[in-house]
Coordinates of C-alpha atoms and ligand atoms in Angstrom, one line a residue:
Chain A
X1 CA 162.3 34.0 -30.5
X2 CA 158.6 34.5 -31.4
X3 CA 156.6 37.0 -32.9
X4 CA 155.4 37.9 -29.8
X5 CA 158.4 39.6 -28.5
X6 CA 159.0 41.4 -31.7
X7 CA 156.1 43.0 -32.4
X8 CA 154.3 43.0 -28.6
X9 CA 152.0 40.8 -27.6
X10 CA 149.5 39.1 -29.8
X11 CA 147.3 36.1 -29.8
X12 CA 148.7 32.8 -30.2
X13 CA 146.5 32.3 -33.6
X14 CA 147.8 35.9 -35.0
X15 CA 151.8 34.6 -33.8
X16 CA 151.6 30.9 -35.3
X17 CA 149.7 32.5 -38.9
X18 CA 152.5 35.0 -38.7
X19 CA 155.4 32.8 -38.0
X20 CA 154.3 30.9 -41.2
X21 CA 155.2 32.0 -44.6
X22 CA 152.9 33.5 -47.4
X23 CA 148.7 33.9 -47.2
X24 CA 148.8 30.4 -44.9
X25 CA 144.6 31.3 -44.1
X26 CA 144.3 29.7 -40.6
X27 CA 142.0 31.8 -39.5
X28 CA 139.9 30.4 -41.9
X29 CA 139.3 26.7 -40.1
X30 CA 135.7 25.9 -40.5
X31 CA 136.2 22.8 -38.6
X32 CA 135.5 20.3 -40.7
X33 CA 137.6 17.7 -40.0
X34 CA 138.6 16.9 -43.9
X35 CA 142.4 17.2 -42.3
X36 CA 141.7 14.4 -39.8
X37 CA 140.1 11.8 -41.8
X38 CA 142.7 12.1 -44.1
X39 CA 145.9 12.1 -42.1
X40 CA 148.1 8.9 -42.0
X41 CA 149.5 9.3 -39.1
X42 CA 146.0 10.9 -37.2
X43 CA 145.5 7.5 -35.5
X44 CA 148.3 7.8 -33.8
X45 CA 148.6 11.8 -33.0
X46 CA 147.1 13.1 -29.6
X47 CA 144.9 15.8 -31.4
X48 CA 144.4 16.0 -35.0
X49 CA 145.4 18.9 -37.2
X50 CA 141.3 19.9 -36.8
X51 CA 141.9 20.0 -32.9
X52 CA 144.4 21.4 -33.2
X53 CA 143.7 24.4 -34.8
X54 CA 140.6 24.8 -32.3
X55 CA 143.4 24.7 -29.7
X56 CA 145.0 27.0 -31.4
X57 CA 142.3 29.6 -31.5
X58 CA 141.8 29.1 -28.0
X59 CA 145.1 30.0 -27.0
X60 CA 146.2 26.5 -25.5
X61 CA 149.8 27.1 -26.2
X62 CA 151.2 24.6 -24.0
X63 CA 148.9 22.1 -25.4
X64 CA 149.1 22.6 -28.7
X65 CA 153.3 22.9 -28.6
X66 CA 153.1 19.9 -26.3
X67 CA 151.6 17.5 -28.8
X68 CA 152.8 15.0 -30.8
X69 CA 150.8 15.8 -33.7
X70 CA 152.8 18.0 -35.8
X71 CA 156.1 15.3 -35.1
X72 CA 154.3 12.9 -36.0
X73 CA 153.0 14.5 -39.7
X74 CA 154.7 13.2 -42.3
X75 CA 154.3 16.1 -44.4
X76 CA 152.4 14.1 -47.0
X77 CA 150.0 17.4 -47.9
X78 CA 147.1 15.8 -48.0
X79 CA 144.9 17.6 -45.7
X80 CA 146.3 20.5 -47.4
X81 CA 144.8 19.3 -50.7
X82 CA 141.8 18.3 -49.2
X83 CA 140.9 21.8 -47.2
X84 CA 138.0 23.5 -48.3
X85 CA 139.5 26.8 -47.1
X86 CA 142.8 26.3 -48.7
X87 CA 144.7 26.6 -45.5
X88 CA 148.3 25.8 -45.7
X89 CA 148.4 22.8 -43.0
X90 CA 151.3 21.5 -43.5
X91 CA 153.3 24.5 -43.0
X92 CA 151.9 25.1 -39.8
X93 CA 153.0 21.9 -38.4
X94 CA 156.1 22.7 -39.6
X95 CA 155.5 25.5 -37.7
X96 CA 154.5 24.3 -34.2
X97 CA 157.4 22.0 -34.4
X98 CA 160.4 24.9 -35.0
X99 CA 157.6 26.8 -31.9
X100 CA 158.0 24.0 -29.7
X101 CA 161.9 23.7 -30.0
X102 CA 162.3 27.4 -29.3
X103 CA 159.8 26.8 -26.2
X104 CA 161.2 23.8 -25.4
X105 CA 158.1 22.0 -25.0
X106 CA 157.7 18.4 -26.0
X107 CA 157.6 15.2 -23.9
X108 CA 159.1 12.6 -26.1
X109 CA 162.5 14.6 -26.9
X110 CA 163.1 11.8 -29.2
X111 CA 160.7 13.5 -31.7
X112 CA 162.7 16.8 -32.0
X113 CA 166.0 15.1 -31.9
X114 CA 165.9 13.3 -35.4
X115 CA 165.2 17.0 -36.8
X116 CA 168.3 18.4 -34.8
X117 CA 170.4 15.4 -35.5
X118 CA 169.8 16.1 -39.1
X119 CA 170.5 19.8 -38.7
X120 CA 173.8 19.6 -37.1
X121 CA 175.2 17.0 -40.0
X122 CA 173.9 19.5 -42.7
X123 CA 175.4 22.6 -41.0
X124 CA 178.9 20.6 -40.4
X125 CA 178.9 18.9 -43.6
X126 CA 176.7 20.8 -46.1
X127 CA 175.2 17.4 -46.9
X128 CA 172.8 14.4 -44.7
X129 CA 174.7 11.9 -43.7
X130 CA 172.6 8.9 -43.1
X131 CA 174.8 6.1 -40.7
X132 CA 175.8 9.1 -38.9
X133 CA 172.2 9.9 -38.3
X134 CA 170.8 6.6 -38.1
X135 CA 173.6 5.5 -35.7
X136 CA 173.4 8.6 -33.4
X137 CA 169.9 9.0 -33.2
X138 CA 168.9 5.1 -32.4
X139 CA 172.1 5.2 -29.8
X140 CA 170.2 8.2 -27.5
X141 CA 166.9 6.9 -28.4
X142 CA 166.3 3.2 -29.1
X143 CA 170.0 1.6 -28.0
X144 CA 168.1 -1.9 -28.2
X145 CA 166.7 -1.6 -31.3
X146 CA 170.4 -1.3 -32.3
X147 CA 171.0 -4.2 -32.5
X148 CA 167.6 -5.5 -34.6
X149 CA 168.2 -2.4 -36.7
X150 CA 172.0 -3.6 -37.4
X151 CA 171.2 -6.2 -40.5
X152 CA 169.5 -3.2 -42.1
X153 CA 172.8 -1.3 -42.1
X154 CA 175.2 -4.2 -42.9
X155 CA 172.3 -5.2 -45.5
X156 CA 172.7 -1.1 -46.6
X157 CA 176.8 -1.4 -46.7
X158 CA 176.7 -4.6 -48.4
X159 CA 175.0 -2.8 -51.3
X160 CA 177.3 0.2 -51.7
X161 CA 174.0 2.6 -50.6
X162 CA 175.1 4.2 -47.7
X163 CA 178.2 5.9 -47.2
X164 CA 181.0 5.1 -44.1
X165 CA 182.1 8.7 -43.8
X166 CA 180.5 11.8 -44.2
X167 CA 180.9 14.4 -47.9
X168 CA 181.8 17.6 -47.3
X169 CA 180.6 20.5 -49.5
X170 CA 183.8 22.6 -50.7
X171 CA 181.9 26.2 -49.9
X172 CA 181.2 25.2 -46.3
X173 CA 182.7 28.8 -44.7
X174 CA 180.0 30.8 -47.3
X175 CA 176.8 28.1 -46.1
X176 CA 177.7 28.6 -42.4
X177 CA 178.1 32.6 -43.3
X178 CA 174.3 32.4 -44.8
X179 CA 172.9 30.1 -42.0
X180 CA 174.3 32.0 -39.3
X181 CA 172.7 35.4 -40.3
X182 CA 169.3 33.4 -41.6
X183 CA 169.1 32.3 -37.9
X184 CA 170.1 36.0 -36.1
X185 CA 166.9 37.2 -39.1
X186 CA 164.6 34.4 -37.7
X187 CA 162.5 36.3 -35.9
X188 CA 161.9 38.8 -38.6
X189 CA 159.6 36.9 -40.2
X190 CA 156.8 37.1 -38.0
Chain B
X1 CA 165.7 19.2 -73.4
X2 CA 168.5 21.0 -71.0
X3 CA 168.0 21.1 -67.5
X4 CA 170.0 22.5 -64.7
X5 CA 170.5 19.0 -62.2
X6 CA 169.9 18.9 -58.5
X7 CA 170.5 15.2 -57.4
X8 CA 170.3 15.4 -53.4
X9 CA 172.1 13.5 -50.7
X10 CA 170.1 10.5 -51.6
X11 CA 170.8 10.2 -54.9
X12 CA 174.3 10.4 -54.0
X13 CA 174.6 6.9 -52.3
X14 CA 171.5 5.0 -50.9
X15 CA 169.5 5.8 -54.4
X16 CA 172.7 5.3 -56.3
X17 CA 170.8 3.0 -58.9
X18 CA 168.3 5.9 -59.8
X19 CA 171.6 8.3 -60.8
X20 CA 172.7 6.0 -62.8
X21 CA 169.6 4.6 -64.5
X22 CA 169.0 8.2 -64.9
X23 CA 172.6 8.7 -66.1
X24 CA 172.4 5.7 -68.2
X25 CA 169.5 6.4 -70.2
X26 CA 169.3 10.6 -70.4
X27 CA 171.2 10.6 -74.2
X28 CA 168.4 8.1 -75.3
X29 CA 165.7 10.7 -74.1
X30 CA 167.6 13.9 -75.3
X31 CA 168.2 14.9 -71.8
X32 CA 170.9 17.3 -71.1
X33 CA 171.9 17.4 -67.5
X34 CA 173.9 20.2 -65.7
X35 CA 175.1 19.5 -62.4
X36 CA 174.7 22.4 -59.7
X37 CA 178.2 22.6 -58.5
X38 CA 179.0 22.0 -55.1
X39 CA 175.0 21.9 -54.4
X40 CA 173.9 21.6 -50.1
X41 CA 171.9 19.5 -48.5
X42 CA 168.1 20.5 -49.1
X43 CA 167.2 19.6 -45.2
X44 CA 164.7 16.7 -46.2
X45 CA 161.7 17.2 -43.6
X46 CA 163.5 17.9 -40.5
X47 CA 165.6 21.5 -41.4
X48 CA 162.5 23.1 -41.6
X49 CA 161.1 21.8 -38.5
X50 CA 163.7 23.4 -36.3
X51 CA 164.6 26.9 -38.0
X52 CA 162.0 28.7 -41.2
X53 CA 164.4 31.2 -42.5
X54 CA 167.7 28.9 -42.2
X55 CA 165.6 25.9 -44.3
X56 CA 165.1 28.5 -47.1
X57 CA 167.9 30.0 -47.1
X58 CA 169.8 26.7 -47.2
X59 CA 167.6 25.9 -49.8
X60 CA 168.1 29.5 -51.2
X61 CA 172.0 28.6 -51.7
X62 CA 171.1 25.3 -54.3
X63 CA 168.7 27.9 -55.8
X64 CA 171.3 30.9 -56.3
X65 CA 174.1 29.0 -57.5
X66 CA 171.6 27.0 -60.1
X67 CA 169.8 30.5 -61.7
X68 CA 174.2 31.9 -61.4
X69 CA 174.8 28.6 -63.6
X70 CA 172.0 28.9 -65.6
X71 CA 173.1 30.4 -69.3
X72 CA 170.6 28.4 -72.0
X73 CA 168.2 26.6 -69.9
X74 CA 165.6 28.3 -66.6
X75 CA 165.0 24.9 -66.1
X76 CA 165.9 23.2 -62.5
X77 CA 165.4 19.3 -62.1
X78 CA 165.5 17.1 -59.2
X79 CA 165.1 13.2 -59.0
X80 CA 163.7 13.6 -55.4
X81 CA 160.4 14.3 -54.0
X82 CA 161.3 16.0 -50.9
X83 CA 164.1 17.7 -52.6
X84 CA 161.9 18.6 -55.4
X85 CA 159.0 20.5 -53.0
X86 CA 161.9 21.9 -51.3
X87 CA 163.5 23.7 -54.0
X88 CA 160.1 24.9 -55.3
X89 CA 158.4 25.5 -51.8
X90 CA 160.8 27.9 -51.6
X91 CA 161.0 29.7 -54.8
X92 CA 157.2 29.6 -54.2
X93 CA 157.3 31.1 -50.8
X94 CA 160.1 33.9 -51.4
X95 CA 157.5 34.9 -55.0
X96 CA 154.3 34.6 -52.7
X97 CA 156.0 36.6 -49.5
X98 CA 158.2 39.7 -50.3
X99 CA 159.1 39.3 -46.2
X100 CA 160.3 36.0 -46.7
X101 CA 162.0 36.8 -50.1
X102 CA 164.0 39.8 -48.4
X103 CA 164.7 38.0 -45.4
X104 CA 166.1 34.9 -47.1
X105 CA 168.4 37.2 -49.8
X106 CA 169.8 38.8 -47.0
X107 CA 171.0 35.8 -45.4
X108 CA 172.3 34.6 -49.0
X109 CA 174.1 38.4 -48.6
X110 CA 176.4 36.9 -46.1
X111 CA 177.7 34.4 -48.6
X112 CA 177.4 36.6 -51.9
X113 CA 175.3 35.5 -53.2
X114 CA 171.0 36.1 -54.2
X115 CA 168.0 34.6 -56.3
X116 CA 165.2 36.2 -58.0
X117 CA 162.4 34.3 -57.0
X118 CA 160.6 32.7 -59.9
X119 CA 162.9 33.1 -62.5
X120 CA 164.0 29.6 -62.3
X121 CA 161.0 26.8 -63.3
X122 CA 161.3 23.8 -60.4
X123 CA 160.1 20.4 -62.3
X124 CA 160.3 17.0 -60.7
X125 CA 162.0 14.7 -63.3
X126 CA 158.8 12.7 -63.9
X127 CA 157.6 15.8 -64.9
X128 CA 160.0 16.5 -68.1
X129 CA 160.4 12.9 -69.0
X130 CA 156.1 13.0 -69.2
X131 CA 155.4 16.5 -70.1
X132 CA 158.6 17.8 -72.1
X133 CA 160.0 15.1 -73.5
X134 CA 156.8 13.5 -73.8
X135 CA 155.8 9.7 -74.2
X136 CA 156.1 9.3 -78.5
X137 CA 159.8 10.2 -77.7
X138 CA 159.8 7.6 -74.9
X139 CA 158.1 5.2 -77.0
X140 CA 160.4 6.0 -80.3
X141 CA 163.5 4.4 -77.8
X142 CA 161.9 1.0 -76.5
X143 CA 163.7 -1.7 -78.2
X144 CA 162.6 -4.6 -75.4
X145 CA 158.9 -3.2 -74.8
X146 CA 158.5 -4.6 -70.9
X147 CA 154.9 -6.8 -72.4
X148 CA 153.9 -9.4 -69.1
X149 CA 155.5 -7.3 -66.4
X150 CA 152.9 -5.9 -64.1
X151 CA 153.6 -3.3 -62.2
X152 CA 152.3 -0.9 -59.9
X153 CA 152.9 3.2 -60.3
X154 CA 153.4 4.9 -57.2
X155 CA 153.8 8.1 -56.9
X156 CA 154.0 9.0 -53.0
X157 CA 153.1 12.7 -51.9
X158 CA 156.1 15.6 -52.4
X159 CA 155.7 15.7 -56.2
X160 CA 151.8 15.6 -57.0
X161 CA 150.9 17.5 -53.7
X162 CA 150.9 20.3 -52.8
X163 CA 151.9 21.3 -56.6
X164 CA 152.7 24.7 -56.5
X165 CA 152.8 24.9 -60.1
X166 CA 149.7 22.8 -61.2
X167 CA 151.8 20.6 -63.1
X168 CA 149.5 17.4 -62.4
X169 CA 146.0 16.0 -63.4
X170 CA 144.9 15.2 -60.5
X171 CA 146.6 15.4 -56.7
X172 CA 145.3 11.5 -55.4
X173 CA 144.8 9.8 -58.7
X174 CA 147.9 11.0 -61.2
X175 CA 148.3 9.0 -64.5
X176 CA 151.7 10.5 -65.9
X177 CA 153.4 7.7 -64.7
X178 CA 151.0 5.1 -65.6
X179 CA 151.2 6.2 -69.4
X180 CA 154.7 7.0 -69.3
X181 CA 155.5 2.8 -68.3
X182 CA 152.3 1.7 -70.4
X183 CA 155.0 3.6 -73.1
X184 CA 157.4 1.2 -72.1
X185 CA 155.1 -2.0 -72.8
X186 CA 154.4 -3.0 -68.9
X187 CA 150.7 -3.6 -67.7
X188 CA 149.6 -0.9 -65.3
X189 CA 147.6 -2.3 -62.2
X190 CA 144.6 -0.5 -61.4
X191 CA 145.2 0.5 -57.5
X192 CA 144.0 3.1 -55.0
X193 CA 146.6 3.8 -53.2
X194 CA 149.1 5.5 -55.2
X195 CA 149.3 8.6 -53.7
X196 CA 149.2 7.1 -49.7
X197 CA 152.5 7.8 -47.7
X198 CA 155.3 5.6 -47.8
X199 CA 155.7 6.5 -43.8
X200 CA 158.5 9.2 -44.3
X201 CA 160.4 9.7 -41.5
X202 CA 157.9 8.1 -39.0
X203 CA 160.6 4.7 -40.7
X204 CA 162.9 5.9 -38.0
X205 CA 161.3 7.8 -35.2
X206 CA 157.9 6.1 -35.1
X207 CA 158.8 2.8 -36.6
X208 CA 155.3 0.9 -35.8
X209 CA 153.3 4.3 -37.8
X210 CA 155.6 3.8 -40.5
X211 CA 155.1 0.0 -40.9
X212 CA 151.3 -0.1 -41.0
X213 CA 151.8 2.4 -43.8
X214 CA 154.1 0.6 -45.6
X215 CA 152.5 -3.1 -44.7
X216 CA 149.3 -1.3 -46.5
X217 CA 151.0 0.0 -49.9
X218 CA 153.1 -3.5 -50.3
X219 CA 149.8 -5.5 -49.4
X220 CA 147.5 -3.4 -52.1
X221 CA 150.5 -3.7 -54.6
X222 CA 150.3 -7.7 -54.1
X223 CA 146.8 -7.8 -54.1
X224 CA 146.4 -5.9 -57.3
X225 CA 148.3 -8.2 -58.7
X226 CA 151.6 -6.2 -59.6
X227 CA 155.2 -7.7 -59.7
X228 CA 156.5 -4.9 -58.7
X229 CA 156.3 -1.0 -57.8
X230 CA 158.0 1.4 -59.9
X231 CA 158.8 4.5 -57.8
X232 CA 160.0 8.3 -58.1
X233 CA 161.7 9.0 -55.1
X234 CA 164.3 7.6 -53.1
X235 CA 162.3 7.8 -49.6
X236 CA 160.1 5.7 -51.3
X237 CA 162.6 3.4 -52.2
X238 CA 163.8 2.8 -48.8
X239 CA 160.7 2.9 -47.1
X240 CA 158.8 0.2 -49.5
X241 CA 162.3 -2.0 -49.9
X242 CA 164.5 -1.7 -47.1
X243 CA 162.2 -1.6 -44.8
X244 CA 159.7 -4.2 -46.3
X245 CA 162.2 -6.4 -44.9
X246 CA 161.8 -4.9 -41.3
X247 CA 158.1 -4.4 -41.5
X248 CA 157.6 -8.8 -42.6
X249 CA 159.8 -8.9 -38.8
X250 CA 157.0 -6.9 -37.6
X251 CA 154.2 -8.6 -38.7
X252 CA 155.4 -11.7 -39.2
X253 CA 154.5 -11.2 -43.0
X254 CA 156.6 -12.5 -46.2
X255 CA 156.0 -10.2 -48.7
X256 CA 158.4 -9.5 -51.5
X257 CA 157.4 -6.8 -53.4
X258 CA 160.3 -5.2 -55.1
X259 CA 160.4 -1.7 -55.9
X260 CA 162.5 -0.1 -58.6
X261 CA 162.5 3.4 -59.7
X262 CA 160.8 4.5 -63.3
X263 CA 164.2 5.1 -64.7
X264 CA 165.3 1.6 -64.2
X265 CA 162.6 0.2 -66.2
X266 CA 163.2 2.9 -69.2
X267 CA 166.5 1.8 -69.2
X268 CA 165.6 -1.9 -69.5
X269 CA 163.0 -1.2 -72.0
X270 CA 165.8 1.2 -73.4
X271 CA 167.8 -2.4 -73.9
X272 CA 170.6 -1.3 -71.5
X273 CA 171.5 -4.0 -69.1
X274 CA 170.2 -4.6 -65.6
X275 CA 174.0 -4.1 -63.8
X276 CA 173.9 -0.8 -66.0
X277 CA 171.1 0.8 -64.0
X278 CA 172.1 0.0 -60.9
X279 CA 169.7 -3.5 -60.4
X280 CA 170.3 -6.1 -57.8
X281 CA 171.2 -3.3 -55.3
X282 CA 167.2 -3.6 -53.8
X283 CA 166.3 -5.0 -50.8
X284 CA 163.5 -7.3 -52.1
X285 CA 165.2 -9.3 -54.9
X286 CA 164.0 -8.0 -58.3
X287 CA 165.1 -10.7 -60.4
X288 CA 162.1 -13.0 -60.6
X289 CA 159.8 -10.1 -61.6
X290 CA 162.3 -9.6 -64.1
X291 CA 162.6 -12.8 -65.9
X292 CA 158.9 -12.1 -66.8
X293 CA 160.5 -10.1 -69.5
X294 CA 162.9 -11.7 -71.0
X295 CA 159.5 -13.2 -72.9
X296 CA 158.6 -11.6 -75.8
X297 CA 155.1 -12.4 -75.9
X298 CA 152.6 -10.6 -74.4
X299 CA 150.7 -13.3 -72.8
X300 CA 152.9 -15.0 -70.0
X301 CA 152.2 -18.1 -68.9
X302 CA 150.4 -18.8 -65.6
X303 CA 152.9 -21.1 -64.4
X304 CA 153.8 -20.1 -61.2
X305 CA 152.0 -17.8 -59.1
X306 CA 153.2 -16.3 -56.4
X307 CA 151.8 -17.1 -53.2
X308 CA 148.9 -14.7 -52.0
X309 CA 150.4 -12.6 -49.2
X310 CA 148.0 -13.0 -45.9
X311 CA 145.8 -10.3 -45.9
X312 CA 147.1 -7.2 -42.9
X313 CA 144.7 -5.6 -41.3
X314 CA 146.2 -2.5 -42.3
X315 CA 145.0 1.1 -41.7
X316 CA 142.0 2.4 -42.9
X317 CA 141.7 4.5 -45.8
X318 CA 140.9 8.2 -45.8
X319 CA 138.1 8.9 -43.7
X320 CA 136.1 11.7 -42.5
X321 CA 136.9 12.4 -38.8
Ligands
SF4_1 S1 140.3 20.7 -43.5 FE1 140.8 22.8 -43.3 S2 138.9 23.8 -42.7 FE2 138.6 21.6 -42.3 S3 139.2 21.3 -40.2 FE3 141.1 21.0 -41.4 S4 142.1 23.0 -41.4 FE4 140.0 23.3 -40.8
SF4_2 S1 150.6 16.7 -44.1 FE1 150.8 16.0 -42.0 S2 149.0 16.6 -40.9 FE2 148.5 16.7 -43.1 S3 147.6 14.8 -43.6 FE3 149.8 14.5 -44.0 S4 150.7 13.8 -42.1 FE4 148.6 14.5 -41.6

């Protein structure tokens, strides 16, 4: 659900500021490309967090949810940092990814999946659960990088650092309680 | 000090050692540790990527049950970087946004439970073994200063950025951890790129992104001349160990940079023993960097030196667009 069906119809700038917590200042984007030039993964994103804010204010949904950019951040805040106008960049990529699930826009589904992966072991389990993710994950995605990737885990097993089954947190029935109305409240927020 | 604990999933199992080099040297340090009990899963990176309010308000849970446990200390600790900005992105958040703060108590509602935003303080651990406990208590401990080991501090991005709480000198060049091992007797290398990415996630879903990252911190490690990097978070454990390994596939590299975390080295300047804090469980075999110390003297000598890695190309630094 989006802002825009809670509160009528806005601009795509007014729903992605408002889908993102606190005084996130997007609006503010002077366009100086400080995000870009210091993003690790920018080389390899199809518009960088400058472009895509111009996007943004443009109103190229589709574009902008499309992109690979905000999968491909590694949330390493630097552009947030490094912002002259203080606007909370990181967040909105965090943003535009939970956007583009809802929309379900993306063209390599491999980039949502990891996220989703990792949210169905947390909601079963209350805790990650790292072969269970790495195995699943590389199975739908990468199946022949199985195989290269299996020294890793044996290498991971061998050194008591990764577990065989999955921990399960004792108040599991009162964390699904709290997830299950956070999500029926997620649209609130906007 | 007391401190309420948060370890993580990671600290759990693949970042074992750091529990227990934490574990194994807190009485030295005056550290009093409280576990959260029963503690969830703080969603790393991804939880937040698919639902806002559910990320917070699973992060909300760890939050509630710590400020309910929480009788002679407001302190809450975690060993993690991304569990670290989790915890206090959210009690940030839920103080800044009085939307986000209702939204995310009424969710906790459902399990009984609520948290007063701010009244808990959210401090990474390099933070209270720097800032509260302080380096002339650090110092007062070492027994087997680490003199001839040269290492590199790294500090990745969670902890010094974004910083909600202005608990750093600087976000890009930090020196807490610097001081805190030149405490410990090791030589500090001077490098540039102790606050770059360690690749994050990008290890598994973009592995050739990740791998020029990490192919660029191992490389300016080696170059600088350290024996080793001394980390502060268990993503940048794996990333710069386990999947050194991978990345030398990659490129067709040999480097062999090990990578312990900052408690391990307290502990061995501490005089415990390397089995103790959980060494010999890294990727990249630490045991030759360590031998270094078993000199007493300052000055090592050059006997040996390890061969020069081949240059990467690497990626480029930060750059204006
Ligand atoms: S650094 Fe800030 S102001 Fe500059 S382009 Fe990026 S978001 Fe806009
Ligand atoms: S936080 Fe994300 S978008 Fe910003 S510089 Fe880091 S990787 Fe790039």
């Amino acid at each position: 659900m989006t802002a825009a069906t809670i509160s009528g119809p806005k601009d795509f700038l007014s729903e992605v500021m408002a889908a993102t917590p606190g005084d996130n200042r997007l609006n503010h984007c002077i366009q100086c490309g400080s995000c870009g030039g210091s993003c690790p993964s920018g080389a390899e994103m199809e518009h960088t967090p400058r472009r895509l804010f111009a996007l943004i204010r443009a109103g190229e949904r589709k574009t902008v949810l499309m992109s690979n950019a905000p999968w491909y951040c590694v949330s390493c805040y630097y552009c947030t940092v490094r912002c002259p106008q203080n606007i909370h960049i990181t967040d909105v990529m965090y943003t535009l990814k939970a956007m583009a699930i809802q929309a379900g826009l993306y063209h390599d589904t491999s980039l949502p999946d990891f996220s989703e992966t990792f949210v169905d072991y947390v909601e079963k389990y209350g805790r990650s659960f790292e072969l269970g993710l790495a195995t699943r994950f590389n199975l739908r995605h990468h199946p022949l990088s199985l195989a290269g990737m299996a020294p890793l885990g044996l290498n991971m097993l061998k050194r008591g650092r990764i577990d065989l089954t999955p921990h399960r947190i004792e108040g599991m029935a009162q964390l699904s309680a709290i997830l299950e109305r956070a999500k029926s409240l997620e649209g609130v927020l906007a | 000090m007391k401190a309420l604990f948060y370890p993580g999933c990671s600290m759990q199992r693949n970042a074992r050692p750091y529990l227990d080099s934490l574990l194994a040297i807190r009485a030295d340090i005056g550290l009093e540790l409280q576990e959260i009990d029963d503690w969830n899963c703080c969603g790393a990176t991804e939880y937040m990527s698919v639902h806002r309010v559910a990320a917070h308000s699973l992060i909300g849970r760890n939050l509630a049950l710590a400020q309910a446990q929480a009788v002679d200390t407001d302190v809450l600790t975690a060993g993690c970087s991304a569990c670290f900005l989790n915890l206090s992105k959210t009690d940030t958040q839920m103080r800044e946004d009085a939307k986000l703060n209702g939204t995310v108590n009424e969710a906790l509602a459902a399990g009984g439970l609520h948290y007063d935003a701010g009244s808990l303080k959210v401090r990474h651990l390099l933070d209270l073994v720097c800032h509260d406990i302080g380096y002339d208590a650090v110092k007062a401990r070492v027994v087997k200063p680490l003199y001839g080991l040269k290492v590199a501090a790294y500090y990745g991005c969670q902890v010094v950025r974004p910083d909600y709480d202005g608990r750093w000198d600087s976000h890009e060049h930090p020196t807490a951890m610097d001081t805190l091992l030149r405490a410990l007797g090791a030589e500090v290398v001077d490098w540039s790129l102790k606050t770059q990415c360690c690749g994050g996630h990008m290890s598994v879903i973009g592995p050739e992104v990740a791998f020029g990252l990490i192919r660029r911190l191992i490389h300016g490690a080696a170059e600088a001349g350290a024996d080793m990097v001394v980390t502060l978070c268990p993503m940048c454990q794996l990333n710069l160990d386990a999947y050194q390994v991978e990345m030398n596939k990659h490129f067709h590299t040999d480097y062999r940079v090990p990578v312990l975390y900052f408690t391990q080295l307290m502990g061995l300047a501490f005089g415990k023993s390397a089995k103790e804090l959980g060494i010999g469980k890294e990727f990249v075999d630490a045991t030759p960097a360590l031998a270094k110390i078993q000199a007493e003297a300052p000055k090592v000598a050059e006997a040996k030196r390890r061969r020069r890695p081949k240059p990467g190309d690497g990626l480029p630094m930060p750059r204006m667009e």
